[in-house]
Tab-separated table of C-alpha atoms and ligand atoms in Angstrom:
chain	number	residue	atom	x	y	z
A	23	MET	CA	-13.660	-39.677	122.888
A	24	PRO	CA	-10.406	-38.106	124.149
A	25	LEU	CA	-10.120	-34.357	123.845
A	26	ASP	CA	-6.638	-33.997	122.423
A	27	PHE	CA	-4.525	-32.628	119.566
A	28	ASP	CA	-5.846	-35.169	117.068
A	29	SER	CA	-9.506	-35.230	118.053
A	30	THR	CA	-9.709	-31.430	117.757
A	31	ARG	CA	-8.730	-31.590	114.074
A	32	LEU	CA	-11.817	-31.573	111.862
A	33	PRO	CA	-11.785	-34.189	109.092
A	34	SER	CA	-11.113	-32.496	105.760
A	35	PRO	CA	-12.548	-33.693	102.432
A	36	HIS	CA	-9.356	-32.481	100.763
A	37	LEU	CA	-6.926	-34.829	102.500
A	38	THR	CA	-5.728	-38.032	100.842
A	39	GLU	CA	-3.517	-40.916	101.927
A	40	SER	CA	-0.538	-38.938	100.625
A	41	HIS	CA	-1.319	-36.186	103.174
A	42	GLU	CA	-1.794	-38.682	105.986
A	43	ALA	CA	1.508	-40.359	105.130
A	44	TRP	CA	3.209	-36.960	105.217
A	45	ARG	CA	1.606	-36.266	108.607
A	46	ARG	CA	3.092	-39.506	109.968
A	47	THR	CA	6.529	-38.580	108.595
A	48	VAL	CA	6.536	-35.110	110.151
A	49	ARG	CA	5.135	-36.397	113.434
A	50	ALA	CA	7.890	-38.990	113.708
A	51	PHE	CA	10.491	-36.307	112.978
A	52	VAL	CA	9.050	-33.980	115.633
A	53	ASP	CA	8.847	-36.781	118.231
A	54	ARG	CA	12.402	-37.894	117.519
A	55	GLU	CA	14.300	-34.669	116.863
A	56	ILE	CA	12.375	-31.854	118.537
A	57	MET	CA	10.148	-32.912	121.443
A	58	PRO	CA	12.965	-34.182	123.713
A	59	HIS	CA	14.955	-30.943	123.392
A	60	VAL	CA	12.481	-28.153	122.909
A	61	ASN	CA	12.343	-26.847	126.502
A	62	ALA	CA	16.127	-26.782	126.790
A	63	TRP	CA	16.488	-25.052	123.420
A	64	ASP	CA	14.085	-22.324	124.491
A	65	GLU	CA	16.008	-21.680	127.703
A	66	ALA	CA	19.288	-21.742	125.750
A	67	GLU	CA	17.798	-19.296	123.196
A	68	GLY	CA	18.848	-21.378	120.226
A	69	PHE	CA	18.940	-24.795	118.618
A	70	PRO	CA	21.693	-26.680	116.755
A	71	ARG	CA	22.267	-25.673	113.152
A	72	GLU	CA	22.386	-29.386	112.445
A	73	LEU	CA	18.592	-29.444	112.800
A	74	HIS	CA	18.311	-27.670	109.427
A	75	ARG	CA	20.171	-30.526	107.741
A	76	LYS	CA	18.089	-33.130	109.576
A	77	ALA	CA	14.865	-31.361	108.605
A	78	ALA	CA	16.061	-31.248	104.994
A	79	ALA	CA	16.845	-34.965	105.071
A	80	ALA	CA	13.337	-35.646	106.391
A	81	GLY	CA	11.898	-33.729	103.424
A	82	LEU	CA	10.600	-30.758	105.424
A	83	ILE	CA	12.765	-28.021	103.940
A	84	GLY	CA	12.376	-28.984	100.297
A	85	LEU	CA	8.631	-29.611	100.386
A	86	GLY	CA	6.905	-27.713	97.587
A	87	TYR	CA	10.135	-26.535	95.887
A	88	PRO	CA	11.310	-27.608	92.407
A	89	GLU	CA	13.093	-30.961	92.166
A	90	VAL	CA	15.870	-29.413	90.097
A	91	TYR	CA	17.055	-27.529	93.192
A	92	GLY	CA	16.621	-30.467	95.568
A	93	GLY	CA	12.977	-29.970	96.483
A	94	VAL	CA	9.892	-32.148	96.091
A	95	ARG	CA	7.004	-30.625	94.201
A	96	ASP	CA	5.523	-33.585	92.328
A	97	GLY	CA	2.325	-34.720	94.082
A	98	VAL	CA	2.684	-31.992	96.712
A	99	ASP	CA	0.009	-29.374	97.336
A	100	VAL	CA	-0.725	-26.672	99.883
A	101	PHE	CA	-2.303	-29.188	102.271
A	102	HIS	CA	1.058	-30.922	102.680
A	103	SER	CA	2.512	-27.570	103.746
A	104	MET	CA	-0.370	-27.016	106.173
A	105	ILE	CA	0.383	-30.404	107.705
A	106	SER	CA	4.057	-29.452	108.158
A	107	SER	CA	2.983	-26.297	110.000
A	108	GLU	CA	0.503	-28.153	112.196
A	109	GLU	CA	2.760	-31.016	113.126
A	110	LEU	CA	5.711	-28.746	113.890
A	111	ALA	CA	3.362	-26.679	116.070
A	112	ARG	CA	2.630	-29.785	118.154
A	113	ALA	CA	5.947	-29.109	119.927
A	114	GLY	CA	4.443	-25.839	121.158
A	115	ALA	CA	7.394	-23.720	120.087
A	116	GLY	CA	6.671	-21.097	117.457
A	117	GLY	CA	10.215	-19.787	117.639
A	118	LEU	CA	11.527	-23.092	116.438
A	119	ILE	CA	9.222	-23.130	113.428
A	120	ALA	CA	9.985	-19.498	112.607
A	121	SER	CA	13.729	-20.082	112.622
A	122	LEU	CA	13.892	-23.581	111.182
A	123	MET	CA	11.549	-22.660	108.346
A	124	THR	CA	12.625	-19.086	107.507
A	125	HIS	CA	13.384	-20.311	104.020
A	126	GLY	CA	9.577	-20.426	103.652
A	127	ILE	CA	9.584	-16.616	103.497
A	128	GLY	CA	13.158	-15.964	102.352
A	129	LEU	CA	13.397	-18.313	99.372
A	130	PRO	CA	10.086	-17.896	97.457
A	131	PRO	CA	10.969	-14.467	96.013
A	132	ILE	CA	14.071	-16.063	94.465
A	133	ILE	CA	12.170	-19.106	93.193
A	134	VAL	CA	9.318	-17.029	91.771
A	135	LEU	CA	11.155	-13.951	90.487
A	136	GLY	CA	14.873	-14.780	90.387
A	137	SER	CA	17.071	-15.580	87.411
A	138	ASP	CA	17.991	-19.220	86.708
A	139	GLU	CA	21.565	-18.441	87.731
A	140	LEU	CA	20.469	-16.994	91.079
A	141	LYS	CA	18.138	-19.917	91.775
A	142	ALA	CA	20.871	-22.451	90.981
A	143	ARG	CA	23.343	-20.553	93.158
A	144	VAL	CA	21.132	-20.265	96.246
A	145	ALA	CA	18.257	-22.748	96.316
A	146	PRO	CA	20.188	-26.077	96.505
A	147	LEU	CA	22.261	-24.807	99.451
A	148	VAL	CA	19.152	-23.687	101.315
A	149	LEU	CA	17.000	-26.706	100.514
A	150	SER	CA	19.725	-29.101	101.687
A	151	GLY	CA	19.850	-27.288	105.038
A	152	GLU	CA	23.476	-26.249	104.487
A	153	LYS	CA	22.702	-22.540	104.362
A	154	ILE	CA	20.112	-20.378	106.076
A	155	ILE	CA	18.147	-17.625	104.355
A	156	ALA	CA	16.199	-14.776	105.984
A	157	LEU	CA	13.647	-12.289	104.671
A	158	CYS	CA	14.376	-8.631	105.437
A	159	VAL	CA	11.384	-6.364	104.918
A	160	THR	CA	10.665	-4.645	108.254
A	161	GLU	CA	12.567	-1.473	109.158
A	162	PRO	CA	12.863	0.523	112.395
A	163	SER	CA	10.585	3.180	110.874
A	164	GLY	CA	7.764	0.600	110.646
A	165	GLY	CA	6.773	-2.799	109.331
A	166	SER	CA	3.145	-2.332	108.341
A	167	ASP	CA	3.685	0.415	105.773
A	168	VAL	CA	5.760	-1.739	103.430
A	169	ALA	CA	5.468	0.675	100.503
A	170	ASN	CA	7.543	3.198	102.465
A	171	ILE	CA	10.687	1.108	102.819
A	172	ARG	CA	13.757	3.353	103.165
A	173	THR	CA	16.715	0.984	102.724
A	174	ARG	CA	18.204	2.136	99.463
A	175	ALA	CA	20.118	0.230	96.783
A	176	ARG	CA	21.934	2.648	94.496
A	177	ARG	CA	23.194	1.336	91.157
A	178	ASP	CA	26.945	1.761	90.608
A	179	ARG	CA	27.878	0.209	87.238
A	180	ASP	CA	27.632	-3.603	87.743
A	181	HIS	CA	26.893	-3.344	91.471
A	182	TYR	CA	24.250	-2.043	93.856
A	183	VAL	CA	25.332	-0.196	96.989
A	184	VAL	CA	22.938	-0.879	99.848
A	185	SER	CA	22.468	1.381	102.853
A	186	GLY	CA	19.810	1.258	105.543
A	187	GLU	CA	18.583	-0.835	108.438
A	188	LYS	CA	16.226	-3.768	108.904
A	189	THR	CA	14.833	-4.955	112.207
A	190	LEU	CA	12.941	-7.895	113.742
A	191	ILE	CA	14.487	-10.244	111.172
A	192	THR	CA	13.970	-13.922	111.970
A	193	SER	CA	17.187	-15.966	111.646
A	194	GLY	CA	18.863	-12.615	111.043
A	195	CYS	CA	22.007	-13.450	113.021
A	196	ARG	CA	22.545	-16.949	111.648
A	197	ALA	CA	21.476	-16.372	108.050
A	198	ASP	CA	23.975	-16.826	105.225
A	199	PHE	CA	21.675	-15.216	102.655
A	200	LEU	CA	19.444	-12.178	103.117
A	201	THR	CA	16.508	-11.513	100.793
A	202	VAL	CA	16.259	-7.764	101.227
A	203	ALA	CA	13.480	-5.409	100.150
A	204	VAL	CA	15.193	-2.236	98.948
A	205	ARG	CA	14.309	1.019	97.287
A	206	THR	CA	15.820	1.204	93.810
A	207	GLY	CA	13.411	3.773	92.407
A	208	GLY	CA	11.194	6.619	93.516
A	209	GLU	CA	8.715	6.877	96.360
A	210	GLY	CA	6.040	4.273	97.081
A	211	ALA	CA	5.437	0.679	96.036
A	212	ALA	CA	6.617	1.225	92.449
A	213	GLY	CA	10.188	1.948	93.597
A	214	LEU	CA	10.852	-1.321	95.442
A	215	SER	CA	13.003	-4.298	94.473
A	216	PHE	CA	14.275	-7.485	96.075
A	217	LEU	CA	18.036	-7.987	96.312
A	218	LEU	CA	19.979	-10.979	97.556
A	219	VAL	CA	22.708	-9.920	99.980
A	220	GLU	CA	25.238	-12.484	101.184
A	221	ALA	CA	25.478	-11.890	104.918
A	222	ASP	CA	29.288	-11.987	104.992
A	223	ARG	CA	29.689	-8.982	102.671
A	224	PRO	CA	31.637	-6.037	104.111
A	225	GLY	CA	29.273	-3.452	105.597
A	226	VAL	CA	26.683	-5.926	106.954
A	227	SER	CA	26.471	-5.872	110.748
A	228	ARG	CA	23.924	-7.662	112.915
A	229	SER	CA	22.793	-7.599	116.515
A	230	LYS	CA	20.474	-9.935	118.402
A	231	LEU	CA	17.187	-8.702	119.868
A	232	ASP	CA	15.846	-10.064	123.189
A	233	LYS	CA	12.153	-10.873	123.061
A	234	MET	CA	9.065	-11.739	125.107
A	235	GLY	CA	8.740	-15.124	123.388
A	236	TRP	CA	10.241	-17.137	120.519
A	237	TRP	CA	13.428	-17.288	122.574
A	238	MET	CA	14.968	-20.074	120.520
A	239	SER	CA	14.462	-18.065	117.338
A	240	ASP	CA	17.227	-15.612	116.622
A	241	THR	CA	15.779	-12.208	115.760
A	242	ALA	CA	18.103	-9.474	114.582
A	243	SER	CA	18.596	-5.882	113.666
A	244	ILE	CA	20.694	-5.683	110.514
A	245	GLN	CA	22.650	-2.655	109.402
A	246	PHE	CA	23.677	-2.190	105.765
A	247	ASP	CA	26.505	0.301	105.525
A	248	ASP	CA	27.340	0.875	101.845
A	249	VAL	CA	27.266	-2.848	101.119
A	250	ARG	CA	28.372	-3.598	97.551
A	251	VAL	CA	26.306	-6.342	95.919
A	252	PRO	CA	26.668	-7.582	92.305
A	253	ALA	CA	23.803	-6.471	90.069
A	254	ALA	CA	23.281	-10.179	89.251
A	255	ASN	CA	21.867	-10.498	92.784
A	256	LEU	CA	18.790	-8.476	91.831
A	257	ILE	CA	15.744	-10.732	92.279
A	258	GLY	CA	13.387	-10.099	89.353
A	259	ALA	CA	13.114	-6.840	87.460
A	260	GLU	CA	14.143	-3.559	89.053
A	261	ASN	CA	11.266	-1.736	90.793
A	262	SER	CA	8.921	-4.732	90.578
A	263	GLY	CA	9.519	-6.072	94.075
A	264	PHE	CA	6.262	-5.006	95.693
A	265	ALA	CA	4.191	-7.700	93.976
A	266	GLY	CA	6.670	-10.285	95.271
A	267	ILE	CA	6.414	-8.925	98.799
A	268	VAL	CA	2.628	-9.135	98.692
A	269	ALA	CA	2.582	-12.653	97.173
A	270	ASN	CA	4.950	-13.803	99.894
A	271	PHE	CA	2.708	-12.382	102.619
A	272	ASN	CA	-0.354	-14.307	101.426
A	273	MET	CA	1.359	-17.678	101.750
A	274	GLU	CA	3.009	-16.703	105.031
A	275	ARG	CA	-0.426	-15.846	106.449
A	276	LEU	CA	-1.884	-19.202	105.447
A	277	GLY	CA	0.987	-21.019	107.163
A	278	MET	CA	0.754	-18.844	110.260
A	279	ALA	CA	-2.978	-19.537	110.489
A	280	ALA	CA	-2.379	-23.296	110.334
A	281	GLN	CA	0.211	-22.939	113.081
A	282	ALA	CA	-1.971	-20.734	115.279
A	283	ILE	CA	-4.872	-23.177	115.141
A	284	ALA	CA	-2.546	-26.079	115.921
A	285	PHE	CA	-1.176	-24.155	118.921
A	286	ALA	CA	-4.771	-23.727	120.092
A	287	ARG	CA	-5.218	-27.516	119.805
A	288	VAL	CA	-2.087	-28.027	121.919
A	289	CYS	CA	-3.638	-25.746	124.548
A	290	ILE	CA	-6.818	-27.818	124.530
A	291	GLU	CA	-4.887	-31.088	124.826
A	292	ASP	CA	-2.797	-29.971	127.781
A	293	ALA	CA	-5.661	-28.197	129.540
A	294	ALA	CA	-8.022	-31.168	129.122
A	295	ASP	CA	-5.380	-33.551	130.372
A	296	TRP	CA	-4.751	-31.402	133.447
A	297	ALA	CA	-8.474	-30.872	134.072
A	298	ARG	CA	-8.973	-34.643	134.168
A	299	GLN	CA	-6.134	-35.230	136.625
A	300	ARG	CA	-6.461	-32.235	138.931
A	301	GLN	CA	-8.842	-32.632	141.853
A	302	THR	CA	-10.507	-29.582	143.408
A	303	PHE	CA	-13.364	-29.544	145.887
A	304	GLY	CA	-13.410	-33.331	145.937
A	305	LYS	CA	-13.747	-34.003	142.207
A	306	PRO	CA	-11.770	-33.701	138.979
A	307	LEU	CA	-11.530	-30.155	137.695
A	308	VAL	CA	-13.220	-31.204	134.476
A	309	LYS	CA	-16.358	-32.152	136.420
A	310	HIS	CA	-16.915	-28.493	137.275
A	311	GLN	CA	-19.252	-27.112	134.659
A	312	VAL	CA	-17.365	-23.827	134.285
A	313	ILE	CA	-14.197	-25.698	133.333
A	314	ARG	CA	-16.034	-28.071	130.974
A	315	HIS	CA	-17.504	-25.071	129.230
A	316	LYS	CA	-14.086	-23.490	128.838
A	317	LEU	CA	-12.903	-26.605	126.996
A	318	ALA	CA	-16.043	-26.701	124.874
A	319	GLU	CA	-15.643	-23.018	123.980
A	320	MET	CA	-12.007	-23.534	123.037
A	321	THR	CA	-13.003	-26.420	120.785
A	322	ARG	CA	-15.775	-24.322	119.230
A	323	HIS	CA	-13.285	-21.615	118.288
A	324	VAL	CA	-10.845	-24.187	116.879
A	325	HIS	CA	-13.511	-25.859	114.744
A	326	ALA	CA	-14.722	-22.572	113.272
A	327	SER	CA	-11.176	-21.444	112.489
A	328	SER	CA	-10.226	-24.829	111.031
A	329	ALA	CA	-13.181	-24.750	108.648
A	330	LEU	CA	-12.079	-21.345	107.306
A	331	LEU	CA	-8.479	-22.548	107.023
A	332	ASP	CA	-9.565	-25.635	105.105
A	333	ASN	CA	-11.608	-23.522	102.711
A	334	CYS	CA	-8.813	-20.987	102.125
A	335	ALA	CA	-6.252	-23.755	101.547
A	336	TRP	CA	-8.579	-25.441	99.054
A	337	ARG	CA	-9.010	-22.167	97.139
A	338	VAL	CA	-5.237	-21.596	97.083
A	339	LYS	CA	-4.745	-25.154	95.859
A	340	ASN	CA	-7.133	-24.340	93.013
A	341	GLY	CA	-5.081	-21.339	91.960
A	342	GLU	CA	-7.047	-18.595	93.688
A	343	THR	CA	-5.610	-15.914	95.971
A	344	PRO	CA	-8.539	-15.005	98.215
A	345	VAL	CA	-6.824	-11.991	99.791
A	346	ALA	CA	-9.757	-10.880	101.962
A	347	GLU	CA	-10.402	-14.350	103.353
A	348	LEU	CA	-6.691	-14.999	103.943
A	349	SER	CA	-6.480	-11.742	105.879
A	350	LEU	CA	-9.568	-12.557	107.929
A	351	LEU	CA	-8.266	-16.083	108.467
A	352	LYS	CA	-5.034	-14.774	109.957
A	353	VAL	CA	-7.012	-12.684	112.453
A	354	GLN	CA	-9.478	-15.497	113.198
A	355	ALA	CA	-6.721	-18.063	113.737
A	356	THR	CA	-4.532	-15.883	115.940
A	357	ARG	CA	-7.535	-14.772	118.032
A	358	THR	CA	-8.394	-18.462	118.468
A	359	MET	CA	-4.835	-19.086	119.626
A	360	GLU	CA	-5.032	-16.115	121.982
A	361	PHE	CA	-8.340	-17.274	123.470
A	362	CYS	CA	-7.211	-20.868	123.896
A	363	ALA	CA	-3.850	-19.874	125.409
A	364	ARG	CA	-5.649	-17.700	127.947
A	365	GLU	CA	-8.210	-20.332	128.889
A	366	ALA	CA	-5.639	-23.130	129.065
A	367	MET	CA	-3.422	-21.052	131.358
A	368	GLN	CA	-6.464	-20.396	133.545
A	369	ILE	CA	-7.291	-24.107	133.758
A	370	LEU	CA	-3.682	-24.962	134.594
A	371	GLY	CA	-3.764	-22.434	137.423
A	372	GLY	CA	-0.458	-21.705	139.142
A	373	ALA	CA	1.181	-24.691	137.457
A	374	GLY	CA	0.717	-22.926	134.141
A	375	PHE	CA	2.832	-20.002	135.301
A	376	VAL	CA	5.877	-22.191	135.880
A	377	ARG	CA	8.253	-22.236	132.894
A	378	GLY	CA	9.069	-25.169	130.677
A	379	HIS	CA	5.876	-26.462	129.095
A	380	ARG	CA	3.954	-25.964	125.906
A	381	VAL	CA	1.074	-23.789	127.115
A	382	GLU	CA	3.286	-21.338	128.979
A	383	ARG	CA	5.451	-20.942	125.878
A	384	ILE	CA	2.465	-20.559	123.563
A	385	TYR	CA	1.020	-17.899	125.891
A	386	ARG	CA	4.223	-15.883	125.420
A	387	GLU	CA	3.949	-16.285	121.643
A	388	VAL	CA	0.428	-14.973	121.178
A	389	ARG	CA	1.415	-11.382	120.379
A	390	VAL	CA	4.022	-12.173	117.760
A	391	MET	CA	1.492	-14.304	115.902
A	392	ALA	CA	-1.060	-11.467	115.982
A	393	ILE	CA	1.503	-8.856	114.825
A	394	GLY	CA	4.111	-10.613	112.646
A	395	GLY	CA	3.377	-11.242	108.968
A	396	GLY	CA	0.620	-8.594	109.012
A	397	SER	CA	-0.962	-7.286	112.200
A	398	GLU	CA	-4.637	-7.599	113.084
A	399	GLU	CA	-5.391	-3.978	112.292
A	400	ILE	CA	-3.671	-4.173	108.920
A	401	MET	CA	-5.323	-7.516	108.086
A	402	LEU	CA	-8.815	-6.294	108.914
A	403	ASP	CA	-8.340	-3.119	106.915
A	404	LEU	CA	-6.935	-5.044	103.942
A	405	ALA	CA	-9.961	-7.345	104.043
A	406	ALA	CA	-12.316	-4.386	104.350
A	407	ARG	CA	-10.769	-2.691	101.311
A	408	GLN	CA	-10.974	-5.931	99.336
A	409	MET	CA	-14.677	-5.976	100.212
A	410	GLY	CA	-15.062	-2.524	98.663
A	411	LEU	CA	-15.409	-0.642	101.962
B	522	FAD	C1	9.529	-12.010	116.579
B	522	FAD	C2	9.288	-11.313	115.276
B	522	FAD	C3	9.854	-11.819	114.117
B	522	FAD	C4	9.708	-11.140	112.911
B	522	FAD	N1	10.317	-11.625	111.777
B	522	FAD	C5	10.348	-10.855	110.666
B	522	FAD	C6	11.123	-11.245	109.507
B	522	FAD	O1	11.707	-12.332	109.482
B	522	FAD	N2	11.189	-10.401	108.455
B	522	FAD	C7	10.543	-9.187	108.440
B	522	FAD	O2	10.654	-8.476	107.458
B	522	FAD	N3	9.780	-8.806	109.489
B	522	FAD	C8	9.671	-9.599	110.600
B	522	FAD	N4	8.923	-9.208	111.684
B	522	FAD	C9	8.279	-7.899	111.650
B	522	FAD	C10	6.766	-7.942	111.526
B	522	FAD	O3	6.371	-8.341	110.237
B	522	FAD	C11	6.265	-6.542	111.945
B	522	FAD	O4	6.398	-6.471	113.339
B	522	FAD	C12	4.847	-6.272	111.516
B	522	FAD	O5	4.739	-6.183	110.129
B	522	FAD	C13	4.326	-4.973	112.132
B	522	FAD	O6	5.220	-3.928	111.926
B	522	FAD	P1	5.728	-3.037	113.184
B	522	FAD	O7	6.083	-3.971	114.281
B	522	FAD	O8	6.774	-2.118	112.713
B	522	FAD	O9	4.463	-2.237	113.660
B	522	FAD	P2	3.933	-0.833	113.094
B	522	FAD	O10	3.788	-0.904	111.622
B	522	FAD	O11	4.742	0.266	113.664
B	522	FAD	O12	2.488	-0.798	113.763
B	522	FAD	C14	2.327	-0.695	115.187
B	522	FAD	C15	0.885	-0.994	115.553
B	522	FAD	O13	0.041	-0.042	114.912
B	522	FAD	C16	-0.901	-0.690	114.092
B	522	FAD	N5	-1.068	0.093	112.865
B	522	FAD	C17	-0.120	0.431	111.971
B	522	FAD	N6	-0.660	1.128	110.961
B	522	FAD	C18	-1.988	1.216	111.226
B	522	FAD	C19	-3.109	1.778	110.542
B	522	FAD	N7	-2.954	2.379	109.361
B	522	FAD	N8	-4.327	1.671	111.098
B	522	FAD	C20	-4.479	1.041	112.290
B	522	FAD	N9	-3.479	0.466	112.974
B	522	FAD	C21	-2.245	0.548	112.449
B	522	FAD	C22	-0.340	-2.055	113.786
B	522	FAD	O14	-1.351	-2.987	113.539
B	522	FAD	C23	0.412	-2.373	115.067
B	522	FAD	O15	-0.492	-2.914	115.999
B	522	FAD	C24	8.971	-9.927	112.878
B	522	FAD	C25	8.361	-9.449	114.036
B	522	FAD	C26	8.512	-10.117	115.222
B	522	FAD	C27	7.865	-9.555	116.456
């Protein structure tokens, strides 16, 4: 049996032919449109905007969104989304997924909470890949303590006036639409709202951040300097944004876990391949027991994490929101990625340190996966509190 990306995926009782067909579609898209370019895009710190339109045409952007806005929801469940995450991760470039799929965190608040007018105005443009949307929650004063957001939106007759700063915003420089968490009321979670800000409004300024990894993903600091936004851009009721922020996080964590485990499978595939080819001390590397055990350990971690992912996805599909398990899953999956990236780099030896391949890139992306979308410490504490501790 080969030890590769496919063989390290546990069979799931929840997958049907519809899921397998979707896997083939996404795989063909990744092989055709992403794999040949991904190293160059990372070095160039960006990818063509055209890829959004191509991904939309392939069905990736609209998956799970209402048909009326150009999406496909009929017959689609959370396992289809997991497959998108996994297959995109096969390219070994988290930055690409983060940027290409930012609508996955930027659009749901509008779909779930927004008015019909707002949905009709924004969703078709985003789901067709014509426009890019970003989610702006994190601020320079901190990302974990979401309830303490400081960016303020002050009501002025039929407008809001937004002032404050967001940071670490994925697709922040390229985005046309910004889904911004703002303070419209008093202190704490009860004073937060979501507001749609068109990025070309006077008073919005953006600057690119240079990062350790995710080079091809644009990450920005965004300044809001008395930006006037029509009150019709309010997403949902005033001061009810916190629930939307939290709901968004749960789905983001499930997707990130699927990605992280798939990155770990990429590490196994490339390390196993190298260990078979590389000769040391007169025999293939893989024939040294220490190296064999590394690959077995990596696979053990992947299997355990995959089983938890499968269970969480099944519960979400059935309408549950298992907050504690989703939080633990995010930690489990990103630790699996971290372990596998380390061990794969070790097996690759010096060759692993040379730029321009999947494992080296994944190694640089470990920290953002363990911090973004809810850091390990915050996830473990959230789970602990859910467990009554
Ligand atoms: C590349 C990248 C892209 C991102 N994209 C987006 C985006 O598109 N939109 C967006 O809104 N945000 C985005 N983020 C921000 C991300 O969600 C935050 O980095 C994350 O929520 C953590 O916030 P922070 O970095 O401010 O860390 P802080 O909140 O300052 O925390 C720093 C460290 O202290 C720990 N810590 C904090 N509080 C506690 C506590 N009470 N107990 C124990 N430990 C604690 C944290 O776990 C963390 O390790 C992105 C981040 C990165 C790196």
